[in-house]
Coordinates of C-alpha atoms and ligand atoms in Angstrom, one line a residue:
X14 CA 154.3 97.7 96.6
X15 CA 155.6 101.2 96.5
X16 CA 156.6 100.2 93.1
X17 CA 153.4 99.7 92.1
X18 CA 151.9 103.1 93.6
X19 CA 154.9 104.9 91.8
X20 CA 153.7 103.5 88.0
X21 CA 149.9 103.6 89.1
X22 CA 150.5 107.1 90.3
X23 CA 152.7 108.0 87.4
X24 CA 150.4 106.7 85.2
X25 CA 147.2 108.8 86.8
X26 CA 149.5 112.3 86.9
X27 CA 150.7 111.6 83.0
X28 CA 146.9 110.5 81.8
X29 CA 145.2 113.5 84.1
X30 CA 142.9 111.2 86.7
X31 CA 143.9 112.9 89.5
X32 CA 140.5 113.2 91.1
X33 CA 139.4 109.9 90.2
X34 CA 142.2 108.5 92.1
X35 CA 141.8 111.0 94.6
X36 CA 138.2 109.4 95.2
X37 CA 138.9 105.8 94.6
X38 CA 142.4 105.1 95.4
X39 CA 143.5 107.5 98.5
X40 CA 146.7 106.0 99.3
X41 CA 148.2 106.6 95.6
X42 CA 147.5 110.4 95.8
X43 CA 150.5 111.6 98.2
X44 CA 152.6 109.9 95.1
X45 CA 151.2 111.1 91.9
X46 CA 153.3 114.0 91.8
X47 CA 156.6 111.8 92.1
X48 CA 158.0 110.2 89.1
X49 CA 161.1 107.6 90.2
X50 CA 164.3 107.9 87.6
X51 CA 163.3 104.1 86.3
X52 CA 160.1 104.5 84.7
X53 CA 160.9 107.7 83.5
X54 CA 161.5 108.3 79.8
X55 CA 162.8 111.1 77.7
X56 CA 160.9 111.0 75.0
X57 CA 157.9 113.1 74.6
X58 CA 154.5 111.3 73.7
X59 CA 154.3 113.8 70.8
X60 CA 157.3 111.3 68.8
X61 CA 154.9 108.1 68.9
X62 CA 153.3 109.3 65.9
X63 CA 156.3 108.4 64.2
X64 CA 155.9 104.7 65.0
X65 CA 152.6 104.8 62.1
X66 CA 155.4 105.3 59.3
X67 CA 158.9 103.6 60.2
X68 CA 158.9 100.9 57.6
X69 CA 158.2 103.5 54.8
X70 CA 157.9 101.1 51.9
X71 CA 155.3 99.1 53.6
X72 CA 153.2 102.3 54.5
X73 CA 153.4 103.1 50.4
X74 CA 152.6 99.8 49.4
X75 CA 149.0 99.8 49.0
X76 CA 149.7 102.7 46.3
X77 CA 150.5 100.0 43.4
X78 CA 147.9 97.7 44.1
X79 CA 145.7 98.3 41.0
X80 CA 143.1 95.2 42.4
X81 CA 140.7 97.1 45.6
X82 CA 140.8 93.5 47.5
X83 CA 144.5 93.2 47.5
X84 CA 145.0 96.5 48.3
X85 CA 142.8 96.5 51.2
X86 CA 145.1 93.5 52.3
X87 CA 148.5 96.0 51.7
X88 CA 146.6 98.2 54.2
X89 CA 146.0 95.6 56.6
X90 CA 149.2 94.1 56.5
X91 CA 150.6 97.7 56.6
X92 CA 148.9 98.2 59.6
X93 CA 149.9 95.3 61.5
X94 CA 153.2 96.2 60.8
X95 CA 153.4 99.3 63.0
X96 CA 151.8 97.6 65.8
X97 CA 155.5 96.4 66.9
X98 CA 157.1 99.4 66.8
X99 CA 153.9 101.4 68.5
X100 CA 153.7 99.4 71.7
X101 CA 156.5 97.5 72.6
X102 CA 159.8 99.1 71.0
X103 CA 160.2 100.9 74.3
X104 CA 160.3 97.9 76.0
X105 CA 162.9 96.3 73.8
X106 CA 165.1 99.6 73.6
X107 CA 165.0 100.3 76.8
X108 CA 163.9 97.1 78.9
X109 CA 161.1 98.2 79.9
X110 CA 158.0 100.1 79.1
X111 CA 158.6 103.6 80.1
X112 CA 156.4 107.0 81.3
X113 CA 156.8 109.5 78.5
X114 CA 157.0 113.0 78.8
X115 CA 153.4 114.6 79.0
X116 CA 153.6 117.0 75.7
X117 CA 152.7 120.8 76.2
X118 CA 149.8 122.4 74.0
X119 CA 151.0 123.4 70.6
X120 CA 154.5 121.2 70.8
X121 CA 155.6 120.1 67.7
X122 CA 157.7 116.8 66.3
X123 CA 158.6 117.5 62.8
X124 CA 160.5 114.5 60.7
X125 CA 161.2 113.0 57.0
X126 CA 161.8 109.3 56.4
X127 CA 164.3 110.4 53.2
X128 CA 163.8 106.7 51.2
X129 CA 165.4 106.5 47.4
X130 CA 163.5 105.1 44.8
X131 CA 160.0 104.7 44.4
X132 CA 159.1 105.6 48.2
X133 CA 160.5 108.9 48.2
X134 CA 160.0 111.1 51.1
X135 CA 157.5 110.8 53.6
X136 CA 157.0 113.7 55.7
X137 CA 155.9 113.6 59.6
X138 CA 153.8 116.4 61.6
X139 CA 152.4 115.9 64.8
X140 CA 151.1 118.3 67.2
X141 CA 149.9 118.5 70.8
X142 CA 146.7 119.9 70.1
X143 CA 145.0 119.6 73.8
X144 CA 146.7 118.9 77.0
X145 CA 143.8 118.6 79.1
X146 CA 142.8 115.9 77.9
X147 CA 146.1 114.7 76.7
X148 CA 145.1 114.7 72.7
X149 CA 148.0 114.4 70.0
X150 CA 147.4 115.2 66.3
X151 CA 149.2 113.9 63.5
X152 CA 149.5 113.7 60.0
X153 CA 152.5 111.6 57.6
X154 CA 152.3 112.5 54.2
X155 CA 154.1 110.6 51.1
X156 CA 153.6 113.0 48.3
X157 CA 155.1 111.0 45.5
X158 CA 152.8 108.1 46.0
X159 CA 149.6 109.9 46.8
X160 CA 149.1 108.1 50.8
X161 CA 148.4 110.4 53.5
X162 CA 147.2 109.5 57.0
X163 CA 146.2 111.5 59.2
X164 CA 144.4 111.1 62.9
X165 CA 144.6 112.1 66.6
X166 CA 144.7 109.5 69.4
X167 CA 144.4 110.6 73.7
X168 CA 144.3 108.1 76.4
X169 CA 141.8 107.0 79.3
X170 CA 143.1 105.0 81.7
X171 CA 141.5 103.0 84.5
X172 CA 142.9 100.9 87.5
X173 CA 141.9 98.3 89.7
X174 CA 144.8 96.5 92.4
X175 CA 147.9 98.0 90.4
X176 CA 146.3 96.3 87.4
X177 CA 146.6 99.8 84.5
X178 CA 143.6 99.4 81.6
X179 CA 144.3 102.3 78.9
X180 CA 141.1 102.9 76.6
X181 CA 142.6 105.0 73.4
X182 CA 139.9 107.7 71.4
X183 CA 140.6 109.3 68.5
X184 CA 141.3 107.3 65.1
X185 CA 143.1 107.2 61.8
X186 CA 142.3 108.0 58.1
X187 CA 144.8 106.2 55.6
X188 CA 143.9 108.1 52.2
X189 CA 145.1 106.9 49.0
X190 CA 144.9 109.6 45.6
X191 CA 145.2 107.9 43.0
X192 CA 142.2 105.5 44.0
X193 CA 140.5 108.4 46.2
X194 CA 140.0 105.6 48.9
X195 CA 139.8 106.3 52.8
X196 CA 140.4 103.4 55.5
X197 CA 139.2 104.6 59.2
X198 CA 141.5 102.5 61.3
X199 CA 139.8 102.5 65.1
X200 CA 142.8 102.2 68.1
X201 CA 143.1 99.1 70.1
X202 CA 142.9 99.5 73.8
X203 CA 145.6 98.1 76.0
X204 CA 146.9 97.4 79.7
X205 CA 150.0 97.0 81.1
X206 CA 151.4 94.0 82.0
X207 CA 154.4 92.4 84.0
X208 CA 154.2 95.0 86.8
X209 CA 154.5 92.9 89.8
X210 CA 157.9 91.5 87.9
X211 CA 159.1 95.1 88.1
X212 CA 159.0 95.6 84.1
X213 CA 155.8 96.6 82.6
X214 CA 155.3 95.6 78.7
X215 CA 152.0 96.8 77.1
X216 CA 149.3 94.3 76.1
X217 CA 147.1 94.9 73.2
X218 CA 142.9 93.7 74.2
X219 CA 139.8 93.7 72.5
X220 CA 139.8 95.0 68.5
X221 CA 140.9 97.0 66.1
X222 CA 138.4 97.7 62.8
X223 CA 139.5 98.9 59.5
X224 CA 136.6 99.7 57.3
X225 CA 137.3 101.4 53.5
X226 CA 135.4 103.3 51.5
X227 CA 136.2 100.6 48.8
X228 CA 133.6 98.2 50.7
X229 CA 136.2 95.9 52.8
X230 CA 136.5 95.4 56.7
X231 CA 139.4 93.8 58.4
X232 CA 139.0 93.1 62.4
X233 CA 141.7 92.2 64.4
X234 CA 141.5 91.0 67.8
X235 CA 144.0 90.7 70.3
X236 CA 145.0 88.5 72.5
X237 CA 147.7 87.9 74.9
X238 CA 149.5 85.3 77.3
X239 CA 147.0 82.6 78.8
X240 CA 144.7 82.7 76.0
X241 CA 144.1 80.7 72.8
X242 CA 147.8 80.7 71.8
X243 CA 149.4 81.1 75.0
X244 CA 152.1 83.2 73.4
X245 CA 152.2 87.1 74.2
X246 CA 151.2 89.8 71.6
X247 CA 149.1 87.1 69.6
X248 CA 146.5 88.5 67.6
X249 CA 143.8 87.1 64.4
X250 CA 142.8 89.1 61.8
X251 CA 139.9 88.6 59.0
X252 CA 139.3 90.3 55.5
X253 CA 135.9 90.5 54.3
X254 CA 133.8 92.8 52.1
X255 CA 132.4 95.1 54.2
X256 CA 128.6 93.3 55.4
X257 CA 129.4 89.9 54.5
X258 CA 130.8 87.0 56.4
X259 CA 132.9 85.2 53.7
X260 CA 136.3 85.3 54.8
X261 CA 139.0 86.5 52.0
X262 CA 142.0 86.7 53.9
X263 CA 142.7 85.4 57.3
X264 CA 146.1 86.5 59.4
X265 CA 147.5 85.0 62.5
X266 CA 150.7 85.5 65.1
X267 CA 152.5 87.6 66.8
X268 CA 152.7 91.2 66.3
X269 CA 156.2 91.3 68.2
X270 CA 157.5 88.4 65.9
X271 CA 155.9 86.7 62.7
X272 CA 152.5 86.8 61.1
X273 CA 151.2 84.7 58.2
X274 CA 148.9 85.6 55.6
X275 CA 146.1 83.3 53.9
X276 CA 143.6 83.0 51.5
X277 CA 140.2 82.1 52.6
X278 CA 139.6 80.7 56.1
X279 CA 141.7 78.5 56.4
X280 CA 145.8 77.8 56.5
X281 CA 146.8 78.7 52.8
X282 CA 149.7 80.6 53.5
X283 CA 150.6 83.2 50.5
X284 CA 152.8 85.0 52.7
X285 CA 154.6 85.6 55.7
X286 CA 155.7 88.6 57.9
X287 CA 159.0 88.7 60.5
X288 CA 158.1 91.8 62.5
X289 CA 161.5 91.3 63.8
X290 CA 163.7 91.1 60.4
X291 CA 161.9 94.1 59.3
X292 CA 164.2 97.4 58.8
X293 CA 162.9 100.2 60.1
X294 CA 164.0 103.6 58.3
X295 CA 165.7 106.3 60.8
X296 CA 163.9 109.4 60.9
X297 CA 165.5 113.0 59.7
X298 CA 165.2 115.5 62.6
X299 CA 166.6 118.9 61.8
X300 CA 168.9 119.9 64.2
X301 CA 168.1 121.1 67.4
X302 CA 169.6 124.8 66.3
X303 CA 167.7 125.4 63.9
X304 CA 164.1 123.8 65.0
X305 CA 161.3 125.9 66.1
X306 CA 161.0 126.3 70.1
X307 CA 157.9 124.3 69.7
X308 CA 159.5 121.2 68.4
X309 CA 159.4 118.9 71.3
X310 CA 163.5 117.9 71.2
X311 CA 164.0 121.9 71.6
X312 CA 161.4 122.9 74.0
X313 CA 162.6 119.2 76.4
X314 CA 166.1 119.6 75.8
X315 CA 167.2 120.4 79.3
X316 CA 164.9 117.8 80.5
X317 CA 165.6 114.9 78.5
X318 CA 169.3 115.8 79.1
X319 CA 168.8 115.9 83.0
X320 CA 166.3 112.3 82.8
X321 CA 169.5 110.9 80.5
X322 CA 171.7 111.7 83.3
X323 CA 169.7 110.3 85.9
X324 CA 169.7 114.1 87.9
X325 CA 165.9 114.1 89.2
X326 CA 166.1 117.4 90.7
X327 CA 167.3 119.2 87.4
X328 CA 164.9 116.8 85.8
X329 CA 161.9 118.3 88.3
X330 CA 163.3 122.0 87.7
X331 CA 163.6 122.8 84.4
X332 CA 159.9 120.6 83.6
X333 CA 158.4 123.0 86.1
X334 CA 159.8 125.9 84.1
X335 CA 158.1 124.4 80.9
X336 CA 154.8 123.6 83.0
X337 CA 154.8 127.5 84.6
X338 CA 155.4 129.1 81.2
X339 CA 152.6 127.0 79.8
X340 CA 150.3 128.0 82.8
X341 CA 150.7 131.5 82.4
X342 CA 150.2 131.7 78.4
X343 CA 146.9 129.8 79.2
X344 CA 146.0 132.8 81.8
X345 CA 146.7 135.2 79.0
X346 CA 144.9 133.8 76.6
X347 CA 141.3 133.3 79.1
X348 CA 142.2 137.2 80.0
X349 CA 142.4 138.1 76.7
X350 CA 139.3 135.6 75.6
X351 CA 141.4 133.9 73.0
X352 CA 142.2 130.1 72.5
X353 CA 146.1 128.9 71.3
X354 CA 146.3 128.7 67.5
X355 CA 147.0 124.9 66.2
X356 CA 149.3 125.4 63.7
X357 CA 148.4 122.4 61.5
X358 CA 145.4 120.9 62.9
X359 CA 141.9 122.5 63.2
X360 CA 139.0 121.4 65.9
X361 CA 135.6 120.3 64.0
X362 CA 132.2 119.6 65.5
X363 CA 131.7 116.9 62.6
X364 CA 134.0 115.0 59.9
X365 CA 131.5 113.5 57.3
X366 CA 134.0 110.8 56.1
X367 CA 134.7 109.9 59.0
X368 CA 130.8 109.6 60.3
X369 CA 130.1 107.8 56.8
X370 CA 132.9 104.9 57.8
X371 CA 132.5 104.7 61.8
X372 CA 129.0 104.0 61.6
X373 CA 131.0 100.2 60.4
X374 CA 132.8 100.5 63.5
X375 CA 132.6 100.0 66.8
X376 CA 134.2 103.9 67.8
X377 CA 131.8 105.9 70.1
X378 CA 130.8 108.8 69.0
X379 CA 130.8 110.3 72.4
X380 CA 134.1 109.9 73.0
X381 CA 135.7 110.9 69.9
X382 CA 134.0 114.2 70.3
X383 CA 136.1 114.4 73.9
X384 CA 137.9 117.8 73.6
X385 CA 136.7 118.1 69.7
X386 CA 137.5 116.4 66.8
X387 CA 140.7 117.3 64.9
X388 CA 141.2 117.3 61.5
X389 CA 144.7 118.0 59.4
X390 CA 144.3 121.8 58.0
X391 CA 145.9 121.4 54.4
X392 CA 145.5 125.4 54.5
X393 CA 147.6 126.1 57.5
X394 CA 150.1 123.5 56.5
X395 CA 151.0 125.0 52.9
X396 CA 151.0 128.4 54.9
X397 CA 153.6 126.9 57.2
X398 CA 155.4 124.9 54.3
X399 CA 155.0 126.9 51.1
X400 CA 157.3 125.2 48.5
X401 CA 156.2 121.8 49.4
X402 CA 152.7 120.3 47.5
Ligands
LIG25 C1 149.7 104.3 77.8 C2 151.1 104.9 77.5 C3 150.9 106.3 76.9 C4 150.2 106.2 75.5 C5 150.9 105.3 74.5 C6 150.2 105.2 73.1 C7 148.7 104.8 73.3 C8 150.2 106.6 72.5 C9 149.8 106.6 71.0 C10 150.7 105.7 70.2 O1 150.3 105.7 68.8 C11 150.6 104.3 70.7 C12 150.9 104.3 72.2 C13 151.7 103.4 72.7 C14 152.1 103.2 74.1 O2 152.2 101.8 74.3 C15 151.1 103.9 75.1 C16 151.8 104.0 76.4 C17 152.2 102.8 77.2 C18 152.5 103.3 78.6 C19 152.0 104.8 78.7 C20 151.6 105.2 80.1 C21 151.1 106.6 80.2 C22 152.8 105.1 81.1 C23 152.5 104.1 82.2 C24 153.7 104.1 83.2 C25 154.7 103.0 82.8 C26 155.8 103.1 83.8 C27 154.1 101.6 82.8

């Protein structure tokens, strides 16, 4: 039970619903400030961008795909290959699924996937760009083969009897250059499962729509333990041209283990995918000397140390310091009637690719537009990065 109230509670202080909770669910309140050791992770939210771009080659793939139907199925298939690494790699690294630290406005996690050959470098940025509500910015960019995706994701979570429902807003734009193609990918929402077993795994529900400006649609739906399959992480997914019902491709499995592709509607496998025999490419981080105090492995440092160790009061210390810091540069900057500078992102009211795609979608409007819409500033970043592009 007081397991329970720990990850609910955890869960509410990390996603911001205090005063729901305080309304709804009074007993969880006197514990939302408490984090126990186990559920704790070092790892600030603003690395999961990271997990869109570990398999490098894959995420390049749809670059030499001269035929728009197979490459729309590169995308897809690129795609569903992040999914494994996105949602349950915690859980297989560390056992469990974890609570991961609550990112600061303006912190940074900088990277490059350094791949020979024809992938080349691929460069990560993500940013907090809000912290209330929790909004991360992100874009990975693979010069030599003209792909660049960019996007912002934040969180709403609801609960009902220790049972955690996360609704994700925000989206992702996969561009290619050489075929001046955008694919708006909408986020899956998820929930966490296996808490009464004391270790929570997430669960992807509902859909996911990927809709190109080349005039093809792929929906996924998730589903989980208990339903069709019976098998955890199962998922189906159709290609179509964007309006029409013929199917092109169709995709079934596990996202966790192994997909196959077909042709048409039915089981004509022409190829198959082990999410589990799939390398991943370690990411470059400078080192911690020389990155910018913004960079989230800088700015934590003392905290992911003190989490590693298992020292909670350290731990509770030196996050304070961060959170007091942060409190006070937000007084300064209402007293001084100024907002915190993005350094690579930029707030817009509208994005017209994005209104041209989504109106394929199911994304709400509404809530995209929670705390703004962000947008990758290509301007700000060759300020910040002059010799690259
Ligand atoms: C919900 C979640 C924080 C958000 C995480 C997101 C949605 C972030 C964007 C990534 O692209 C994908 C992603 C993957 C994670 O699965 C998801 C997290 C799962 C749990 C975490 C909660 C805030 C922590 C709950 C507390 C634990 C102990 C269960």
């Amino acid at each position: 039970q007081v397991y329970l109230q720990e990850i609910i509670a955890s869960t509410i202080d990390f996603l911001g619903f205090q005063k729901f909770v305080e309304r709804t669910e009074p007993n969880v309140r006197t514990l939302s400030r408490a984090s126990a050791p186990f559920i704790l992770s070092s790892t600030s939210l603003t690395e999961y961008s990271g997990y869109w771009a570990e398999h490098p080659e894959i995420f390049v793939a749809p670059a030499h795909e001269k035929d728009a139907q197979k490459r729309a199925l590169a995308v897809l298939k690129w795609f569903l290959s992040t999914l494994k690494q996105q949602y349950s790699s915690r859980s297989e690294k560390l056992g469990s699924e974890k609570k991961p630290l609550n990112p600061f406005l303006g912190e940074l996690f900088l990277g490059t996937w350094k791949n020979d050959g024809e992938v080349g470098e691929t460069k990560l940025i993500s940013e907090q760009v809000s912290h209330h509500p929790p909004v991360t910015a992100y874009a990975i960019l693979n010069e030599k083969n003209g792909v660049k995706l960019t996007g912002y994701n934040g969180q709403k979570a609801s609960f009902s009897k220790g049972y955690i429902s996360v609704k994700q807003v925000g989206h992702a734009k996969y561009y290619l250059k050489e075929f001046d193609e955008t694919y708006l990918i909408t986020l899956p929402s998820l929930h966490i499962e296996g808490l009464i077993m004391g270790s929570p795994y997430v669960e992807l529900n509902k859909s996911t729509i990927i809709t190109s400006s080349s005039g093809y649609t792929a929906t996924i739906d998730y589903s989980g333990k208990g339903w069709i399959s019976g098998k955890k992480n199962s998922f189906t997914a159709i290609l179509t041209k964007t309006g029409s019902k013929d199917v092109l491709y169709n995709i079934s499995g596990q996202w966790t283990d192994k997909f196959s592709i077909n042709e048409g509607k039915g089981k004509n496998e022409i190829e198959s995918y082990d999410c589990k025999a799939a390398k991943t490419t370690p990411l470059y981080i400078a080192p911690i000397e020389e990155q910018d105090p913004l960079e989230s492995r800088r700015a934590w440092q003392k905290v992911q140390e003190a989490i590693v160790r298992g020292d909670m009061e350290t731990t509770g210390t030196e996050k304070s310091k961060i959170e007091n810091e942060q409190r006070e540069m937000r007084k300064k900057e209402k007293e001084e009637n100024r907002e915190w500078e993005r350094r690579y992102f930029t707030r817009v009211e509208e994005d017209p690719e994005f209104t041209k795609l989504a109106a394929k979608t199911d994304i709400i409007t509404e809530a995209e537009k929670t705390g703004g819409m962000w947008v990758f500033d290509e301007a700000k970043f060759a300020k910040a990065h002059p010799t690259s592009s």
